[in-house]
Amino acid sequence: ETGVTQSPTHLIKTRGQQVTLRCSSQSGHNTVSWYQQALGQGPQFIFQYYREEENGRGNFPPRFSGLQFPNYSSELNVNALELDDSALYLCASSPTRAGTEAFFGQGTRLTVV
Amino acid sequence: GNSVTQMEGPVTLSEEAFLTINCTYTATGYPSLFWYVQYPGEGLQLLLKATKADDKGSNKGFEATYRKETTSFHLEKGSVQVSDSAVYFCALRGARAGNNRKLIWGLGTSLAVNP
């Protein structure tokens, strides 16, 4: 077990709604990254936070936004949900911004109907 | 930009067979290389890693060697078990700061081991 916890584990939302996913990073880790994994695909990088600042972003539209809190936990917010947003959302924490290892949570399975 | 190309699956083997899953990469400089495993219904777990050329990562009987000359990081196991059935992902983290530090993933290779 990595010590990275995500909530909720499963979620069903309607198209157009908004969703917030949460992640508690492993103790001592100050960097959190979010990934989207569509069914049968590899994870795609959404963004990374380091000490409460966004530190890199992938090719996702602005309706994907995030926060990192002083305790280094993090939220992923998605507005105006689309059917294609249905995926497993993975949070990973690292001990440093340049850390080579990322420890993943179990993920949140989001289904948009 | 950086990229990872991974052998397509699914791969089906009998128990105790030899496993190879090919992974090649494109990157500037000296990236770090990883193999992650995803068991059914679970998140990603780091299987092994290598951070410089000629390093060999190993864990649970799996091995992979960072080959700079062939830009490869092939995963091998001498004798697979039914419990190894999972999806295996090769990943790369760039050597330079900023966005380059994100993990770049292969598409994953599904492995099914039959008793």
mmCIF file of C-alpha atoms in Angstrom:
data_model
loop_
_atom_site.group_PDB
_atom_site.id
_atom_site.type_symbol
_atom_site.label_atom_id
_atom_site.label_comp_id
_atom_site.label_asym_id
_atom_site.label_seq_id
_atom_site.Cartn_x
_atom_site.Cartn_y
_atom_site.Cartn_z
ATOM 1 C CA GLU A 1 0.000 0.000 0.000
ATOM 2 C CA THR A 2 1.348 3.388 -1.042
ATOM 3 C CA GLY A 3 -0.305 5.637 1.543
ATOM 4 C CA VAL A 4 -1.971 7.708 -1.182
ATOM 5 C CA THR A 5 -5.728 7.716 -0.746
ATOM 6 C CA GLN A 6 -8.352 8.947 -3.161
ATOM 7 C CA SER A 7 -12.037 9.605 -2.689
ATOM 8 C CA PRO A 8 -14.565 8.706 -3.771
ATOM 9 C CA THR A 9 -13.696 5.357 -5.345
ATOM 10 C CA HIS A 10 -16.599 5.452 -7.767
ATOM 11 C CA LEU A 11 -18.814 8.264 -8.984
ATOM 12 C CA ILE A 12 -21.608 8.681 -11.510
ATOM 13 C CA LYS A 13 -22.409 12.152 -12.833
ATOM 14 C CA THR A 14 -24.630 13.612 -15.502
ATOM 15 C CA ARG A 15 -23.279 15.467 -18.507
ATOM 16 C CA GLY A 16 -22.900 19.181 -17.735
ATOM 17 C CA GLN A 17 -22.423 18.685 -14.003
ATOM 18 C CA GLN A 18 -19.316 19.491 -12.014
ATOM 19 C CA VAL A 19 -17.225 17.044 -9.981
ATOM 20 C CA THR A 20 -14.516 17.278 -7.320
ATOM 21 C CA LEU A 21 -12.110 14.416 -6.703
ATOM 22 C CA ARG A 22 -9.830 14.305 -3.677
ATOM 23 C CA CYS A 23 -6.395 12.940 -2.954
ATOM 24 C CA SER A 24 -4.367 12.643 0.230
ATOM 25 C CA SER A 25 -0.706 12.355 -0.553
ATOM 26 C CA GLN A 26 1.733 10.095 1.213
ATOM 27 C CA SER A 27 3.202 11.546 4.382
ATOM 28 C CA GLY A 28 6.211 13.729 3.616
ATOM 29 C CA HIS A 29 5.366 14.108 -0.072
ATOM 30 C CA ASN A 30 4.955 17.684 -1.329
ATOM 31 C CA THR A 31 4.230 16.988 -4.989
ATOM 32 C CA VAL A 32 0.962 15.659 -6.384
ATOM 33 C CA SER A 33 0.164 14.763 -9.992
ATOM 34 C CA TRP A 34 -3.163 13.881 -11.554
ATOM 35 C CA TYR A 35 -3.669 11.511 -14.480
ATOM 36 C CA GLN A 36 -6.653 10.448 -16.549
ATOM 37 C CA GLN A 37 -6.768 6.827 -17.675
ATOM 38 C CA ALA A 38 -9.408 5.965 -20.229
ATOM 39 C CA LEU A 39 -10.442 2.339 -20.543
ATOM 40 C CA GLY A 40 -7.734 0.278 -22.222
ATOM 41 C CA GLN A 41 -5.328 3.210 -22.417
ATOM 42 C CA GLY A 42 -2.266 4.425 -20.583
ATOM 43 C CA PRO A 43 -2.573 7.321 -18.133
ATOM 44 C CA GLN A 44 -2.506 10.863 -19.523
ATOM 45 C CA PHE A 45 -0.944 13.659 -17.467
ATOM 46 C CA ILE A 46 -3.418 16.352 -16.404
ATOM 47 C CA PHE A 47 -1.300 18.561 -14.111
ATOM 48 C CA GLN A 48 1.122 18.589 -11.203
ATOM 49 C CA TYR A 49 1.185 20.642 -8.013
ATOM 50 C CA TYR A 50 4.248 21.413 -5.951
ATOM 51 C CA ARG A 51 3.824 23.227 -2.638
ATOM 52 C CA GLU A 52 0.390 24.570 -3.611
ATOM 53 C CA GLU A 53 1.471 25.876 -7.038
ATOM 54 C CA GLU A 54 0.699 24.320 -10.411
ATOM 55 C CA ASN A 55 3.994 23.046 -11.734
ATOM 56 C CA GLY A 56 3.137 21.616 -15.128
ATOM 57 C CA ARG A 57 0.048 20.910 -17.183
ATOM 58 C CA GLY A 58 -0.883 18.449 -19.913
ATOM 59 C CA ASN A 59 -3.207 18.933 -22.864
ATOM 60 C CA PHE A 60 -6.444 19.283 -20.953
ATOM 61 C CA PRO A 61 -8.931 22.150 -21.289
ATOM 62 C CA PRO A 62 -9.331 24.819 -18.578
ATOM 63 C CA ARG A 63 -12.452 23.146 -17.237
ATOM 64 C CA PHE A 64 -9.990 20.751 -15.585
ATOM 65 C CA SER A 65 -8.606 22.616 -12.584
ATOM 66 C CA GLY A 66 -6.954 21.738 -9.342
ATOM 67 C CA LEU A 67 -5.818 22.801 -5.915
ATOM 68 C CA GLN A 68 -3.176 21.738 -3.479
ATOM 69 C CA PHE A 69 -3.610 22.518 0.200
ATOM 70 C CA PRO A 70 -0.987 23.371 2.843
ATOM 71 C CA ASN A 71 -1.025 19.741 4.018
ATOM 72 C CA TYR A 72 -0.243 18.775 0.374
ATOM 73 C CA SER A 73 -3.557 17.040 -0.198
ATOM 74 C CA SER A 74 -5.130 17.921 -3.514
ATOM 75 C CA GLU A 75 -8.373 18.269 -5.429
ATOM 76 C CA LEU A 76 -9.180 17.826 -9.093
ATOM 77 C CA ASN A 77 -12.223 19.749 -10.309
ATOM 78 C CA VAL A 78 -13.892 19.152 -13.635
ATOM 79 C CA ASN A 79 -16.623 21.512 -14.832
ATOM 80 C CA ALA A 80 -19.202 20.991 -17.570
ATOM 81 C CA LEU A 81 -18.671 17.239 -17.637
ATOM 82 C CA GLU A 82 -18.672 15.502 -21.003
ATOM 83 C CA LEU A 83 -19.258 11.838 -21.779
ATOM 84 C CA ASP A 84 -15.581 11.489 -22.777
ATOM 85 C CA ASP A 85 -14.533 12.489 -19.273
ATOM 86 C CA SER A 86 -15.542 9.011 -18.137
ATOM 87 C CA ALA A 87 -12.288 7.443 -16.967
ATOM 88 C CA LEU A 88 -10.194 6.357 -14.012
ATOM 89 C CA TYR A 89 -8.594 9.404 -12.398
ATOM 90 C CA LEU A 90 -5.314 8.682 -10.702
ATOM 91 C CA CYS A 91 -3.454 10.754 -8.165
ATOM 92 C CA ALA A 92 0.261 10.244 -7.574
ATOM 93 C CA SER A 93 2.498 11.778 -4.940
ATOM 94 C CA SER A 94 6.256 12.233 -4.942
ATOM 95 C CA PRO A 95 8.627 13.275 -2.168
ATOM 96 C CA THR A 96 10.091 16.119 -4.211
ATOM 97 C CA ARG A 97 9.276 18.061 -7.374
ATOM 98 C CA ALA A 98 12.134 16.350 -9.134
ATOM 99 C CA GLY A 99 11.516 12.998 -7.496
ATOM 100 C CA THR A 100 11.927 10.014 -9.726
ATOM 101 C CA GLU A 101 9.244 7.897 -8.085
ATOM 102 C CA ALA A 102 5.521 8.459 -8.106
ATOM 103 C CA PHE A 103 3.244 6.552 -5.738
ATOM 104 C CA PHE A 104 -0.276 6.095 -6.969
ATOM 105 C CA GLY A 105 -3.598 5.902 -5.221
ATOM 106 C CA GLN A 106 -6.293 3.423 -6.167
ATOM 107 C CA GLY A 107 -8.013 5.918 -8.398
ATOM 108 C CA THR A 108 -11.542 7.297 -8.747
ATOM 109 C CA ARG A 109 -13.707 5.736 -11.419
ATOM 110 C CA LEU A 110 -15.849 8.512 -12.909
ATOM 111 C CA THR A 111 -18.763 7.658 -15.163
ATOM 112 C CA VAL A 112 -20.542 10.469 -16.992
ATOM 113 C CA VAL A 113 -23.990 9.613 -18.328
ATOM 114 C CA GLY B 1 8.917 15.335 -27.429
ATOM 115 C CA ASN B 2 9.365 12.341 -25.186
ATOM 116 C CA SER B 3 7.484 9.169 -26.015
ATOM 117 C CA VAL B 4 7.207 5.512 -25.056
ATOM 118 C CA THR B 5 6.360 2.659 -27.395
ATOM 119 C CA GLN B 6 5.297 -0.556 -25.806
ATOM 120 C CA MET B 7 4.648 -3.999 -27.203
ATOM 121 C CA GLU B 8 0.985 -4.553 -27.947
ATOM 122 C CA GLY B 9 -0.950 -7.211 -26.134
ATOM 123 C CA PRO B 10 -2.668 -9.179 -25.048
ATOM 124 C CA VAL B 11 0.016 -11.665 -24.145
ATOM 125 C CA THR B 12 -1.125 -15.107 -23.052
ATOM 126 C CA LEU B 13 1.355 -17.506 -21.455
ATOM 127 C CA SER B 14 1.313 -20.746 -19.553
ATOM 128 C CA GLU B 15 2.547 -20.824 -15.983
ATOM 129 C CA GLU B 16 6.364 -21.030 -15.726
ATOM 130 C CA ALA B 17 6.880 -19.641 -19.233
ATOM 131 C CA PHE B 18 9.422 -16.903 -19.965
ATOM 132 C CA LEU B 19 8.064 -13.394 -20.337
ATOM 133 C CA THR B 20 9.378 -10.485 -22.377
ATOM 134 C CA ILE B 21 7.470 -7.235 -22.863
ATOM 135 C CA ASN B 22 9.294 -4.821 -25.139
ATOM 136 C CA CYS B 23 9.534 -1.107 -24.426
ATOM 137 C CA THR B 24 11.442 1.512 -26.386
ATOM 138 C CA TYR B 25 11.565 5.227 -25.800
ATOM 139 C CA THR B 26 12.391 8.562 -27.373
ATOM 140 C CA ALA B 27 13.793 11.269 -25.135
ATOM 141 C CA THR B 28 16.482 13.894 -24.890
ATOM 142 C CA GLY B 29 19.179 13.405 -22.320
ATOM 143 C CA TYR B 30 18.929 10.670 -19.735
ATOM 144 C CA PRO B 31 15.359 10.038 -18.600
ATOM 145 C CA SER B 32 14.342 7.780 -15.741
ATOM 146 C CA LEU B 33 12.500 4.633 -16.791
ATOM 147 C CA PHE B 34 9.820 2.697 -14.967
ATOM 148 C CA TRP B 35 7.610 -0.347 -15.174
ATOM 149 C CA TYR B 36 4.267 -0.105 -13.421
ATOM 150 C CA VAL B 37 1.759 -2.921 -12.936
ATOM 151 C CA GLN B 38 -2.015 -2.607 -12.672
ATOM 152 C CA TYR B 39 -3.878 -5.594 -11.286
ATOM 153 C CA PRO B 40 -7.582 -5.926 -12.152
ATOM 154 C CA GLY B 41 -9.633 -3.253 -10.435
ATOM 155 C CA GLU B 42 -6.636 -1.641 -8.772
ATOM 156 C CA GLY B 43 -4.439 1.422 -9.191
ATOM 157 C CA LEU B 44 -0.911 1.524 -10.541
ATOM 158 C CA GLN B 45 1.967 0.059 -8.561
ATOM 159 C CA LEU B 46 5.609 0.723 -9.239
ATOM 160 C CA LEU B 47 7.228 -2.577 -10.242
ATOM 161 C CA LEU B 48 10.792 -1.461 -10.906
ATOM 162 C CA LYS B 49 12.816 1.485 -12.113
ATOM 163 C CA ALA B 50 16.192 2.529 -13.524
ATOM 164 C CA THR B 51 17.551 6.045 -13.461
ATOM 165 C CA LYS B 52 20.708 5.814 -15.559
ATOM 166 C CA ALA B 53 22.129 3.886 -18.475
ATOM 167 C CA ASP B 54 23.032 0.227 -17.809
ATOM 168 C CA ASP B 55 21.094 0.217 -14.529
ATOM 169 C CA LYS B 56 19.070 -2.947 -13.962
ATOM 170 C CA GLY B 57 15.836 -2.655 -12.048
ATOM 171 C CA SER B 58 14.465 -5.793 -10.428
ATOM 172 C CA ASN B 59 11.555 -6.782 -8.208
ATOM 173 C CA LYS B 60 9.440 -9.899 -7.618
ATOM 174 C CA GLY B 61 11.452 -11.839 -10.219
ATOM 175 C CA PHE B 62 10.973 -9.180 -12.890
ATOM 176 C CA GLU B 63 13.976 -7.414 -14.419
ATOM 177 C CA ALA B 64 14.590 -4.620 -16.909
ATOM 178 C CA THR B 65 17.868 -3.064 -18.061
ATOM 179 C CA TYR B 66 18.177 0.555 -19.178
ATOM 180 C CA ARG B 67 19.853 0.344 -22.598
ATOM 181 C CA LYS B 68 20.839 3.760 -23.879
ATOM 182 C CA GLU B 69 22.309 2.425 -27.122
ATOM 183 C CA THR B 70 19.022 0.800 -28.150
ATOM 184 C CA THR B 71 16.763 3.203 -26.173
ATOM 185 C CA SER B 72 15.038 0.208 -24.643
ATOM 186 C CA PHE B 73 13.825 -0.994 -21.253
ATOM 187 C CA HIS B 74 12.388 -4.449 -21.895
ATOM 188 C CA LEU B 75 10.640 -6.243 -19.025
ATOM 189 C CA GLU B 76 11.542 -9.898 -18.422
ATOM 190 C CA LYS B 77 10.643 -12.662 -16.023
ATOM 191 C CA GLY B 78 12.030 -16.158 -16.157
ATOM 192 C CA SER B 79 8.977 -18.030 -14.886
ATOM 193 C CA VAL B 80 5.576 -16.350 -14.732
ATOM 194 C CA GLN B 81 2.809 -17.246 -12.306
ATOM 195 C CA VAL B 82 -0.966 -16.952 -12.567
ATOM 196 C CA SER B 83 -0.762 -14.118 -10.027
ATOM 197 C CA ASP B 84 1.311 -12.085 -12.529
ATOM 198 C CA SER B 85 -1.780 -11.617 -14.694
ATOM 199 C CA ALA B 86 -2.171 -7.848 -14.964
ATOM 200 C CA VAL B 87 -1.557 -4.905 -17.265
ATOM 201 C CA TYR B 88 2.046 -3.695 -17.426
ATOM 202 C CA PHE B 89 2.937 -0.118 -18.277
ATOM 203 C CA CYS B 90 6.312 1.213 -19.330
ATOM 204 C CA ALA B 91 6.835 4.868 -18.387
ATOM 205 C CA LEU B 92 9.459 7.567 -18.709
ATOM 206 C CA ARG B 93 10.192 10.705 -16.731
ATOM 207 C CA GLY B 94 12.229 13.343 -18.537
ATOM 208 C CA ALA B 95 15.539 14.594 -17.264
ATOM 209 C CA ARG B 96 14.745 18.296 -17.509
ATOM 210 C CA ALA B 97 12.725 20.423 -15.099
ATOM 211 C CA GLY B 98 9.129 21.594 -15.370
ATOM 212 C CA ASN B 99 6.599 19.881 -17.612
ATOM 213 C CA ASN B 100 9.283 17.537 -18.787
ATOM 214 C CA ARG B 101 9.179 15.871 -15.373
ATOM 215 C CA LYS B 102 5.723 14.402 -15.964
ATOM 216 C CA LEU B 103 5.451 10.669 -16.528
ATOM 217 C CA ILE B 104 4.986 9.642 -20.155
ATOM 218 C CA TRP B 105 3.262 6.273 -20.516
ATOM 219 C CA GLY B 106 3.064 3.444 -22.963
ATOM 220 C CA LEU B 107 -0.366 2.061 -23.813
ATOM 221 C CA GLY B 108 0.034 -0.937 -21.549
ATOM 222 C CA THR B 109 0.391 -4.643 -22.244
ATOM 223 C CA SER B 110 -2.157 -7.035 -20.852
ATOM 224 C CA LEU B 111 -0.698 -10.323 -19.602
ATOM 225 C CA ALA B 112 -2.812 -13.392 -18.905
ATOM 226 C CA VAL B 113 -1.102 -16.421 -17.357
ATOM 227 C CA ASN B 114 -2.945 -19.728 -17.534
ATOM 228 C CA PRO B 115 -2.386 -22.549 -15.038
#
